[in-house]
XYZ file of N, CA, C and O in Angstrom:
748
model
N 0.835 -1.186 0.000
C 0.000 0.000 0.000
C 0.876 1.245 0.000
O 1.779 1.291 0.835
N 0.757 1.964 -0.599
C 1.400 3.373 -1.208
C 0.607 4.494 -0.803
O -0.590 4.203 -0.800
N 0.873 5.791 -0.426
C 0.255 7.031 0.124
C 0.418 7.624 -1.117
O 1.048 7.051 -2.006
N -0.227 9.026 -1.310
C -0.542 9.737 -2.371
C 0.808 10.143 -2.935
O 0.651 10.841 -3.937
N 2.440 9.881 -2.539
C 3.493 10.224 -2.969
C 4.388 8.895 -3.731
O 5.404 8.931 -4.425
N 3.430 7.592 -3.218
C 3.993 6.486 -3.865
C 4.572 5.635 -2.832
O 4.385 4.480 -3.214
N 5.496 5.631 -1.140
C 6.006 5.593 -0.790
C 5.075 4.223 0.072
O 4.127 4.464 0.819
N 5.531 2.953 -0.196
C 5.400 2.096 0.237
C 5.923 2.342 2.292
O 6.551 3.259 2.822
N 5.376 1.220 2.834
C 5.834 0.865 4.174
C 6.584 -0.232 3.947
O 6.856 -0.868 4.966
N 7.022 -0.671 2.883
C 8.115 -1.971 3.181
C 9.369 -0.848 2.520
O 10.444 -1.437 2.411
N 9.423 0.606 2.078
C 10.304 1.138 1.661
C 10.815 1.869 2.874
O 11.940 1.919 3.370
N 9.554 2.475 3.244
C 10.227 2.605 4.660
C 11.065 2.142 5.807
O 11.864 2.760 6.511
N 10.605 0.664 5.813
C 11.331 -0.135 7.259
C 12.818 0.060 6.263
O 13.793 0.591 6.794
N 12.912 -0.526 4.443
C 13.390 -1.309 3.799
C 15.002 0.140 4.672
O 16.093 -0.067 5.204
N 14.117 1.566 4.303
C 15.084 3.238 4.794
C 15.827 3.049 5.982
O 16.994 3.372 6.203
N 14.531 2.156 7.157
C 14.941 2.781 8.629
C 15.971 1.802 8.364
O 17.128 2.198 8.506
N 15.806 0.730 8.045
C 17.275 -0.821 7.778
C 18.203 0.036 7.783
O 18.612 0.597 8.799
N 18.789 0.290 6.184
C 19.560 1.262 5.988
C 20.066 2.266 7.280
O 21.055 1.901 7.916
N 19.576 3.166 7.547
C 19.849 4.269 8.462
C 20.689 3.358 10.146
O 21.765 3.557 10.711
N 19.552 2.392 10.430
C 20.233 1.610 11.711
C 21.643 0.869 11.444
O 22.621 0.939 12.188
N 21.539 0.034 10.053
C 22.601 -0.253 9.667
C 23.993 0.165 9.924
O 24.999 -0.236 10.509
N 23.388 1.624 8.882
C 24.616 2.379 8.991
C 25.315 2.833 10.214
O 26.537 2.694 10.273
N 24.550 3.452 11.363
C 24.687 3.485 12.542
C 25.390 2.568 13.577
O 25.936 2.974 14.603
N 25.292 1.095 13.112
C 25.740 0.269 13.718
C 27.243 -0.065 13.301
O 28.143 -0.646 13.907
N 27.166 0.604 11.858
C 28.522 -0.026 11.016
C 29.741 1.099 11.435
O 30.949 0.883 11.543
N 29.026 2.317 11.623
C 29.669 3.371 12.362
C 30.030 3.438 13.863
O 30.733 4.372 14.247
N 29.572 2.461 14.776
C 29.544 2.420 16.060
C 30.473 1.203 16.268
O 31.187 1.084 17.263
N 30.414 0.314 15.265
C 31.179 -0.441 15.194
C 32.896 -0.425 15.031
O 33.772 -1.069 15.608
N 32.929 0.363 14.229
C 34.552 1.040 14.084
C 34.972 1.464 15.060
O 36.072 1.123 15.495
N 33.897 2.643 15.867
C 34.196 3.430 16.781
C 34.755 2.377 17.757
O 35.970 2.288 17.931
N 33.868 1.569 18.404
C 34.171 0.672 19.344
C 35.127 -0.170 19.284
O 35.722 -0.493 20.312
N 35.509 -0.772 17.857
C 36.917 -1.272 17.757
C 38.120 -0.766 18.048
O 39.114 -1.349 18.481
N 37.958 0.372 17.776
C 39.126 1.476 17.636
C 39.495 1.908 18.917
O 40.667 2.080 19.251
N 38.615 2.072 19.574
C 39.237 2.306 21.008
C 40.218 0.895 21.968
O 41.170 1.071 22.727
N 39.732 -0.092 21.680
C 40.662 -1.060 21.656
C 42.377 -0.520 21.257
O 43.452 -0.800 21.788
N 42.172 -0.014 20.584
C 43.881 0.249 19.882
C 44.201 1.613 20.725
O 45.166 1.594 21.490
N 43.517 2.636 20.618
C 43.284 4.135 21.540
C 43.809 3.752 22.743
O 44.858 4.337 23.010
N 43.365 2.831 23.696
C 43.686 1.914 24.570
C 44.749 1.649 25.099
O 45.292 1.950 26.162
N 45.091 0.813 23.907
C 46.575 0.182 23.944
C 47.578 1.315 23.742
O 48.672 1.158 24.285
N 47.338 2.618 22.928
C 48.798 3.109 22.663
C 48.559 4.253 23.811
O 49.485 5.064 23.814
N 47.660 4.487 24.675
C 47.458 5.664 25.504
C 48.151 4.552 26.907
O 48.935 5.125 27.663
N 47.905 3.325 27.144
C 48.812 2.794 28.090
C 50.055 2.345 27.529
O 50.766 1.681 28.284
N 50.490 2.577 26.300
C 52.054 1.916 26.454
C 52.888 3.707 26.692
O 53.846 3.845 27.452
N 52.370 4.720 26.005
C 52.993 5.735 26.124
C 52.793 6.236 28.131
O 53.718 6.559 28.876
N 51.822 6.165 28.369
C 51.819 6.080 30.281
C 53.385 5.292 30.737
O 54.349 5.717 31.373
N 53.089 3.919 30.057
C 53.847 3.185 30.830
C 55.198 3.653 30.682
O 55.992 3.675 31.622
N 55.567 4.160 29.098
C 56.728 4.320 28.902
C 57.112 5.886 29.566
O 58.311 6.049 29.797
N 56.352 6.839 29.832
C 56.333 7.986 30.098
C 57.228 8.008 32.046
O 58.228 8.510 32.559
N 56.116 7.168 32.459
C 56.225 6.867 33.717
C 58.091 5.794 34.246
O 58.939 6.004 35.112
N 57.977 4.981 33.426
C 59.586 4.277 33.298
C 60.202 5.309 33.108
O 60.704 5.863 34.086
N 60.360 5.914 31.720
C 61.057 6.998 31.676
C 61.567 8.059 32.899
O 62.614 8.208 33.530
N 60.647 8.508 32.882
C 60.663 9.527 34.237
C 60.908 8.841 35.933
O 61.118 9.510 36.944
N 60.818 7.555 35.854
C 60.749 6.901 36.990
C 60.721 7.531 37.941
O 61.587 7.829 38.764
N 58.586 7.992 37.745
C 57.802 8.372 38.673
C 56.495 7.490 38.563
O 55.531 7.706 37.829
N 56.742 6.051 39.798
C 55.445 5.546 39.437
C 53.985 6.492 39.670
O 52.979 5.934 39.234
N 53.847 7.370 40.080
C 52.977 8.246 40.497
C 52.193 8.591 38.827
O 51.014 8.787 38.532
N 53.139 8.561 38.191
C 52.332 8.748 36.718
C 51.419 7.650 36.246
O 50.486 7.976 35.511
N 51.554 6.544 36.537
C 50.657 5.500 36.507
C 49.259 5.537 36.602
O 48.318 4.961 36.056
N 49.460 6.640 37.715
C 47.728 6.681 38.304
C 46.644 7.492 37.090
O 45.460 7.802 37.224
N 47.708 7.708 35.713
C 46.862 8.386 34.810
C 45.816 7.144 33.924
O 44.741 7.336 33.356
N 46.694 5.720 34.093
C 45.700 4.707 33.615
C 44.784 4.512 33.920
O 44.012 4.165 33.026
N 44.164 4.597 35.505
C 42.425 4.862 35.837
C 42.052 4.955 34.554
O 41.922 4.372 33.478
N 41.878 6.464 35.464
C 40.696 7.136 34.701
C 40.670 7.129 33.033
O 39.642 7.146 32.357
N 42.045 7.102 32.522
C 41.838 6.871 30.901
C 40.989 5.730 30.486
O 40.094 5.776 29.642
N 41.460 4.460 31.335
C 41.048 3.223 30.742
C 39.455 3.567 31.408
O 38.476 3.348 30.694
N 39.359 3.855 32.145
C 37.535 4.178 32.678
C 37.022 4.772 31.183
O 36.596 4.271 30.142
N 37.195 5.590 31.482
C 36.749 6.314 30.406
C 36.158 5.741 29.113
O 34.990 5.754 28.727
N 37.366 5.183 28.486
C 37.523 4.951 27.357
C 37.023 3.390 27.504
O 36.424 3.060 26.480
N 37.092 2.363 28.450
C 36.498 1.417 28.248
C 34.969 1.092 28.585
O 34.558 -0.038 28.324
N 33.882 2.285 29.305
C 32.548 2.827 29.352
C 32.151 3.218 28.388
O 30.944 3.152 28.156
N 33.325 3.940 27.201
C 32.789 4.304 25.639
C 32.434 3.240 24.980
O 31.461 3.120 24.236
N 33.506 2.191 25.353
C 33.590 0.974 24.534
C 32.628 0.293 24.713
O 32.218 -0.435 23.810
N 32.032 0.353 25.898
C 30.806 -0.386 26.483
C 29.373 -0.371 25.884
O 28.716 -1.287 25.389
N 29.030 1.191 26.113
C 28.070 1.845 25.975
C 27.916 1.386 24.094
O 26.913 1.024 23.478
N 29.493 1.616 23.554
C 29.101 1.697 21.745
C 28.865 -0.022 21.989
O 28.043 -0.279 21.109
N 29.090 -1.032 22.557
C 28.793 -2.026 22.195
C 27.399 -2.931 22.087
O 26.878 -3.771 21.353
N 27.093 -2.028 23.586
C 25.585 -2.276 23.907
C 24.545 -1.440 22.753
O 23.393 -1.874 22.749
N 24.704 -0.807 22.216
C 24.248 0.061 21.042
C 24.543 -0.727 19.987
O 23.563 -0.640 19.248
N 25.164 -1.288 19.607
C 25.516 -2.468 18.183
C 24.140 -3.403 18.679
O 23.065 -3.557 18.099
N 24.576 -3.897 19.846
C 23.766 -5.145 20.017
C 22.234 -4.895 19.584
O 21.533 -5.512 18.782
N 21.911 -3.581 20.537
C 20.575 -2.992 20.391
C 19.842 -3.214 19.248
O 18.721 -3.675 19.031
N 21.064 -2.618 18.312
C 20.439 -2.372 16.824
C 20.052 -3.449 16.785
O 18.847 -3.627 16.964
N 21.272 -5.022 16.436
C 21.038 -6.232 15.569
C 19.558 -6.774 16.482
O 18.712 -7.420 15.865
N 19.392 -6.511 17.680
C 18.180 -7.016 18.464
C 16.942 -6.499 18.041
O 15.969 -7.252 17.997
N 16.841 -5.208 17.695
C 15.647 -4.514 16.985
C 15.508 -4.715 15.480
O 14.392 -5.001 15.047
N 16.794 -4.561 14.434
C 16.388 -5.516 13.283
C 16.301 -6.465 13.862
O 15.183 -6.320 14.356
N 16.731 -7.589 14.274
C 15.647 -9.325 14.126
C 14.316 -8.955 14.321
O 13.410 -9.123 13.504
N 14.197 -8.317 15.707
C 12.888 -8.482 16.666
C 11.906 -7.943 15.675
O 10.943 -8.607 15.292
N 12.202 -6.553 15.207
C 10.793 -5.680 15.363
C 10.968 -5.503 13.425
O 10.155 -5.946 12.614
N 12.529 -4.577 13.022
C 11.985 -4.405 11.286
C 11.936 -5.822 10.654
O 10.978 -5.958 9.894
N 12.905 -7.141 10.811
C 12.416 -8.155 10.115
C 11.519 -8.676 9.907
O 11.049 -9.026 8.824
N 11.096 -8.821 11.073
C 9.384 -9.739 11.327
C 8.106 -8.569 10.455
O 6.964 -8.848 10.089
N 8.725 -7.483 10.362
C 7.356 -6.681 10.115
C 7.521 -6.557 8.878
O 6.508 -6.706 8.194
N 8.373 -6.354 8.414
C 8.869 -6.382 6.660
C 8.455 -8.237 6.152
O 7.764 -8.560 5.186
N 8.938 -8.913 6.865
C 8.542 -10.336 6.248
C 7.200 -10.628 6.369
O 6.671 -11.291 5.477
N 6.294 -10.095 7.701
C 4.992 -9.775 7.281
C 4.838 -9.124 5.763
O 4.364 -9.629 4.745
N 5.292 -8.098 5.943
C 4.466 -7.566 4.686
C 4.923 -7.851 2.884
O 4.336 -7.420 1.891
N 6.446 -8.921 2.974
C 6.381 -9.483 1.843
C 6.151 -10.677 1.992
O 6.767 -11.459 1.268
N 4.998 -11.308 3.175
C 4.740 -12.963 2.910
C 5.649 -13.752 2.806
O 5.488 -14.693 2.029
N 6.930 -13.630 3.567
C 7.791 -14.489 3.878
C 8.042 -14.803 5.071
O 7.604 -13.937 5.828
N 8.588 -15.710 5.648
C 8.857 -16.598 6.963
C 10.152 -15.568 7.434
O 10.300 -15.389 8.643
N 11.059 -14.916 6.502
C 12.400 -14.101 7.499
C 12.424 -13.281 6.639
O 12.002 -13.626 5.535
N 12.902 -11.956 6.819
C 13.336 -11.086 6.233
C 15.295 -10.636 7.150
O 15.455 -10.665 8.370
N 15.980 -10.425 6.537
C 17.262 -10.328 7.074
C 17.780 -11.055 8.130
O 18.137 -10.639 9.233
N 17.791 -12.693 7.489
C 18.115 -13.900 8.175
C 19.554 -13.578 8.514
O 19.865 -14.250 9.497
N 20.182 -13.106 8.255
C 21.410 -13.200 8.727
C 21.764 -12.398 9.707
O 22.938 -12.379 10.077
N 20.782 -11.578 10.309
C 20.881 -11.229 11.671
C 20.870 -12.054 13.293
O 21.371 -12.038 14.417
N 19.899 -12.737 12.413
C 20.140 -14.173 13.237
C 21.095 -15.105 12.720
O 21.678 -15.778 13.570
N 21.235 -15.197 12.144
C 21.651 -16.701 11.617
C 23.584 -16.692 11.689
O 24.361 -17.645 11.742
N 23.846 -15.213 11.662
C 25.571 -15.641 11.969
C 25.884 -15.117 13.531
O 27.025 -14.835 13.895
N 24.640 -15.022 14.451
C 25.044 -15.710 16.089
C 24.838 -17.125 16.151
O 25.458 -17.626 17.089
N 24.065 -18.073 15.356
C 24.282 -19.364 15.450
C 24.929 -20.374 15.619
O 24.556 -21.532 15.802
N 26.136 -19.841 15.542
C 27.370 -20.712 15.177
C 27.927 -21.220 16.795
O 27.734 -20.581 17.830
N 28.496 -22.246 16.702
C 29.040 -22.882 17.668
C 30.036 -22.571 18.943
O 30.268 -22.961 20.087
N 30.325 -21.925 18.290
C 31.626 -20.887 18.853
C 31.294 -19.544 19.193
O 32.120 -18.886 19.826
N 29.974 -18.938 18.796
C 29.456 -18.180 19.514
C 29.983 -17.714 21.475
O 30.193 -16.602 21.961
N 30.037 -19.115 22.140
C 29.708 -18.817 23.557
C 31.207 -18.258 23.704
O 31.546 -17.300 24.400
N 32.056 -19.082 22.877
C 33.289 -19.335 23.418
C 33.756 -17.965 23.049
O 34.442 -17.335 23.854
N 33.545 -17.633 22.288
C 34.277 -16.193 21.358
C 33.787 -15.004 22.269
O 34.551 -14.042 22.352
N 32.465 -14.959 23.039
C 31.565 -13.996 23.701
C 32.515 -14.077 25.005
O 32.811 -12.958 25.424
N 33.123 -15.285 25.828
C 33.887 -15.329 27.052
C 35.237 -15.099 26.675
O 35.842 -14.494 27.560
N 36.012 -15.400 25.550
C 37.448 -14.457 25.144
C 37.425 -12.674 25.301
O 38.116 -11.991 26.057
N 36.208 -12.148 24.147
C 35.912 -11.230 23.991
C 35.667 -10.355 25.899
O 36.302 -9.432 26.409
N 34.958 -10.858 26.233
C 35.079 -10.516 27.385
C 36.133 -10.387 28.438
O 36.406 -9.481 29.226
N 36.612 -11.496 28.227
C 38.043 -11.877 29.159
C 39.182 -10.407 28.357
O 39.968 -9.850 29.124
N 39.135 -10.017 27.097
C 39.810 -9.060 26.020
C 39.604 -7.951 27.150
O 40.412 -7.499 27.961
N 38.031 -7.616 26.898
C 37.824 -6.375 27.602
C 37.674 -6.100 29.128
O 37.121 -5.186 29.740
N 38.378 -7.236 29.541
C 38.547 -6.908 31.327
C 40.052 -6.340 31.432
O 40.574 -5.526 32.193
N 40.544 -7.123 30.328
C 42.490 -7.112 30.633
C 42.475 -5.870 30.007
O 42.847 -5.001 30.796
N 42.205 -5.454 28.954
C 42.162 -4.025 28.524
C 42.044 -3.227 29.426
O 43.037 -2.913 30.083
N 40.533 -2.577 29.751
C 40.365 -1.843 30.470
C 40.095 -1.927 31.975
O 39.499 -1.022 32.558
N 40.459 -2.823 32.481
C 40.175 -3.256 33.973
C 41.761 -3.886 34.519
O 42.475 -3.215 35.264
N 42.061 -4.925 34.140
C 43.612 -5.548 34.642
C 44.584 -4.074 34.609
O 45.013 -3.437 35.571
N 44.731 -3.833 33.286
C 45.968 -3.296 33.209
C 45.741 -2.168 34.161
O 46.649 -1.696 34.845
N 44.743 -1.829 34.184
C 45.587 -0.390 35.222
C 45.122 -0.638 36.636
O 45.526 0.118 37.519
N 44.325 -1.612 36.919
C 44.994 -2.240 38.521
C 46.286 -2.789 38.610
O 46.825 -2.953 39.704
N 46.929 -3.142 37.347
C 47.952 -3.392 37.815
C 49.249 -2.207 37.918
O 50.350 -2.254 38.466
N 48.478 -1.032 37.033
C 49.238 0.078 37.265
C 49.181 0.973 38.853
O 49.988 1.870 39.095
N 48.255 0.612 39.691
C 48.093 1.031 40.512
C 48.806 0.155 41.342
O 49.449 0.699 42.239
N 48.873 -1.653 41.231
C 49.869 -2.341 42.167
C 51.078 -1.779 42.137
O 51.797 -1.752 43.136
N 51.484 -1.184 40.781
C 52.989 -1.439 40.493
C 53.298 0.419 41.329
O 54.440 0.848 41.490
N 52.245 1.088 41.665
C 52.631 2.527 41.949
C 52.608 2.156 44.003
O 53.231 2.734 44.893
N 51.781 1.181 44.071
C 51.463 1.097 45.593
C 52.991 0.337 45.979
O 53.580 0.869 46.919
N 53.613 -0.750 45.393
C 54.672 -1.053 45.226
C 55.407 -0.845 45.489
O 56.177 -1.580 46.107
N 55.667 0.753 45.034
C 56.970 1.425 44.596
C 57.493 1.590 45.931
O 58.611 1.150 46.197
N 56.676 2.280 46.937
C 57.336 2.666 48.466
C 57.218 4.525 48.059
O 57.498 5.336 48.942
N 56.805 4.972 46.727
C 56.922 6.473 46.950
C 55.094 6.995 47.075
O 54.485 7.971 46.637
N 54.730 5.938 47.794
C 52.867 6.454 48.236
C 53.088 7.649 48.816
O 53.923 7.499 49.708
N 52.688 8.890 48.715
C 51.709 10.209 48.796
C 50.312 9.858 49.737
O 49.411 9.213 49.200
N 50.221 10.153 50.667
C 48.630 10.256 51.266
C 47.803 10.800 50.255
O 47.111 9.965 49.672
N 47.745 11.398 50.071
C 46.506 12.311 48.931
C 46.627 11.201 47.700
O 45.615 10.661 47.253
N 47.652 10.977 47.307
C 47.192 10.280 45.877
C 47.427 8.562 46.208
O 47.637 7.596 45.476
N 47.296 8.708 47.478
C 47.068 6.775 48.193
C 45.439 6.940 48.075
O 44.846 6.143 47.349
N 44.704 7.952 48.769
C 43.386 8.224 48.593
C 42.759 8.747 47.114
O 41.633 9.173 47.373
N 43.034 8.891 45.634
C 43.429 8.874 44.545
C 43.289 7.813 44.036
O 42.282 7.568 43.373
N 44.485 6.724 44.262
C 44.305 5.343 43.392
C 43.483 4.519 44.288
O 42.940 3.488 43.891
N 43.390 4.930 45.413
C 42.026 3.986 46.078
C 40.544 4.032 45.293
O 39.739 3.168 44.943
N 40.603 5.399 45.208
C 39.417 6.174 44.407
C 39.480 4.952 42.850
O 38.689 4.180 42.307
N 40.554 5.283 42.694
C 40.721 4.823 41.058
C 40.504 3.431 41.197
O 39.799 3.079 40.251
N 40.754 2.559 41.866
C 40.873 1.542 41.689
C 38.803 0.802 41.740
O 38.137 0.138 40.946
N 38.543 1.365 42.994
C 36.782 1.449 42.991
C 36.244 1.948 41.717
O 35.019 1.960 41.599
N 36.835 2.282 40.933
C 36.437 3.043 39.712
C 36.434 1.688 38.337
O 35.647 1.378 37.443
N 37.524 1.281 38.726
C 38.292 0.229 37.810
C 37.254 -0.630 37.997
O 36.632 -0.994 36.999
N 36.813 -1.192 39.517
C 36.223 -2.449 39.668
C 34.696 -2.255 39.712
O 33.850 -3.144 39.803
N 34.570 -1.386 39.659
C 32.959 -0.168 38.936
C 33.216 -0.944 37.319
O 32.992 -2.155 37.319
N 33.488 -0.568 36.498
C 33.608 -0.824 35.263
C 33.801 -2.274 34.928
O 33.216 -2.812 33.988
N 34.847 -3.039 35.921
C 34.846 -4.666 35.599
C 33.457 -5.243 35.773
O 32.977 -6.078 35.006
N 32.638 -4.573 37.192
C 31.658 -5.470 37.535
C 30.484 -5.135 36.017
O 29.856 -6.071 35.521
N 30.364 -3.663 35.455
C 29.485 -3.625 34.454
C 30.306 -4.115 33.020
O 29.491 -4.164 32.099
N 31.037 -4.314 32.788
C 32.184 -5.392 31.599
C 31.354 -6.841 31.931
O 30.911 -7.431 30.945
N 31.088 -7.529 33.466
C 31.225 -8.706 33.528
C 29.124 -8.878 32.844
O 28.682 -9.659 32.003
N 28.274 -7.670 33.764
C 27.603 -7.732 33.539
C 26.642 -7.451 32.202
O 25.457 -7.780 32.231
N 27.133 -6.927 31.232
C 26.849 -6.706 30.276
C 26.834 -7.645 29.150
O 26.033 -7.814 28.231
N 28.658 -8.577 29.681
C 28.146 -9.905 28.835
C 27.350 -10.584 29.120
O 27.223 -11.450 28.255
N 26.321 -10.756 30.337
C 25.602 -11.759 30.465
C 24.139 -11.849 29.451
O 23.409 -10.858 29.468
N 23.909 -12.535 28.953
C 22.999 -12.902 27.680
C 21.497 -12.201 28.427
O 20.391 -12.091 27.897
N 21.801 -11.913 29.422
C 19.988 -11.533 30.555
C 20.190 -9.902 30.327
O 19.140 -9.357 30.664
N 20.903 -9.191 29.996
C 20.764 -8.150 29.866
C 20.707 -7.603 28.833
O 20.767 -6.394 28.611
N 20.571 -8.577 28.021
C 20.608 -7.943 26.211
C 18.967 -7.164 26.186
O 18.109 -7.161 27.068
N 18.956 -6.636 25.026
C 17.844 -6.344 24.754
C 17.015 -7.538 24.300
O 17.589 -8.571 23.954
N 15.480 -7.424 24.285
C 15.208 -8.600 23.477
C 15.522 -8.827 21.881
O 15.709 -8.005 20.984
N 15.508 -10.274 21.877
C 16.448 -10.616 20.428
C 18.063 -10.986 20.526
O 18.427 -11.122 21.694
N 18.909 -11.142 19.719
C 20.037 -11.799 19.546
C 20.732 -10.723 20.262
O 20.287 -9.588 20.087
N 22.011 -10.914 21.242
C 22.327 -9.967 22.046
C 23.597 -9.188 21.470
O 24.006 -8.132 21.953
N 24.042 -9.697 20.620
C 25.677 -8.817 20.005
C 26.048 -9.203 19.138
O 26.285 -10.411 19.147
N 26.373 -8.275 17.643
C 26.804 -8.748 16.505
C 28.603 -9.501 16.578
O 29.307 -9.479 15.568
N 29.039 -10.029 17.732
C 30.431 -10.749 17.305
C 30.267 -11.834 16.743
O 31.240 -12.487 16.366
């Protein structure tokens, strides 16, 4: 059925596809990329801090890796969203309306795979050591040192509650109960 401009409702969902798509394919980069953002913002810390051999510089990994691994979070849970709302809501309603059983089977159909669980608990295990290990361990290696500061002992205490703030929502986010409804993450 077409309105007085021509413009079908299976052209529409066929638009919003498109538009979420794109969104996802863009959120997707983003979120990869900080992975690497990541990595070269703690090797230059680490090397900054050796260099200068002031573990006290360490304590800049917190909050970076906070930061930046809550971006990573947030863009991931937003991928998932999408692929959960195409299956759930534009496939089913578009395959309604061309009389077919699926419309964009492969939203489902490449979480199917076997290796799914296993790849979802690496991936995870990825993004604890990323943004959670490494800079508790930048904070062991500063508590370590013997040059603790009162003020910035109360600092990486701070930081570290911060760190394990972010592991506990890392751990919880992979769990399959918090997805949206529908398939929970395009990996």
């Amino acid at each position: 059925m077409a309105d007085e401009r021509g413009v079908t409702v299976a052209q529409l969902l066929l638009a919003e596809y498109q538009t979420v798509k794109d969104e996802q394919k863009a959120r997707i980069g983003f979120r990869d990329n900080l992975l690497y953002v990541t990595l070269a913002v703690v090797a230059a810390v680490v090397a900054a801090a050796a260099q200068a051999k002031q573990p006290s510089m360490l304590l800049a990994l917190p909050p970076v890796c906070v930061v930046l691994g809550w971006t990573y979070l947030v863009n991931d849970e937003k991928i998932s969203a999408i692929g959960s709302y195409v299956s759930g809501e534009l496939g089913p309603r578009l395959a309604e309306l061309a009389h077919t059983d699926v419309a964009f089977g492969w939203e489902g159909a490449h979480r199917a795979d076997a290796r799914r669980a296993s790849r979802k608990v690496v991936q995870c295990g990825v993004d604890l050591l990323a943004f959670c290990v490494v800079p508790l361990a930048g904070l062991v290696v500063y508590w370590a040192s013997g040059q603790v500061a009162a003020g910035l002992l109360v600092l990486s205490v701070t930081e570290a509650l911060a760190v394990a703030g972010l592991g506990a929502q890392v751990m919880l986010y992979a769990q399959p109960s918090t997805a949206v409804a529908g398939p929970p993450d395009t990996r």
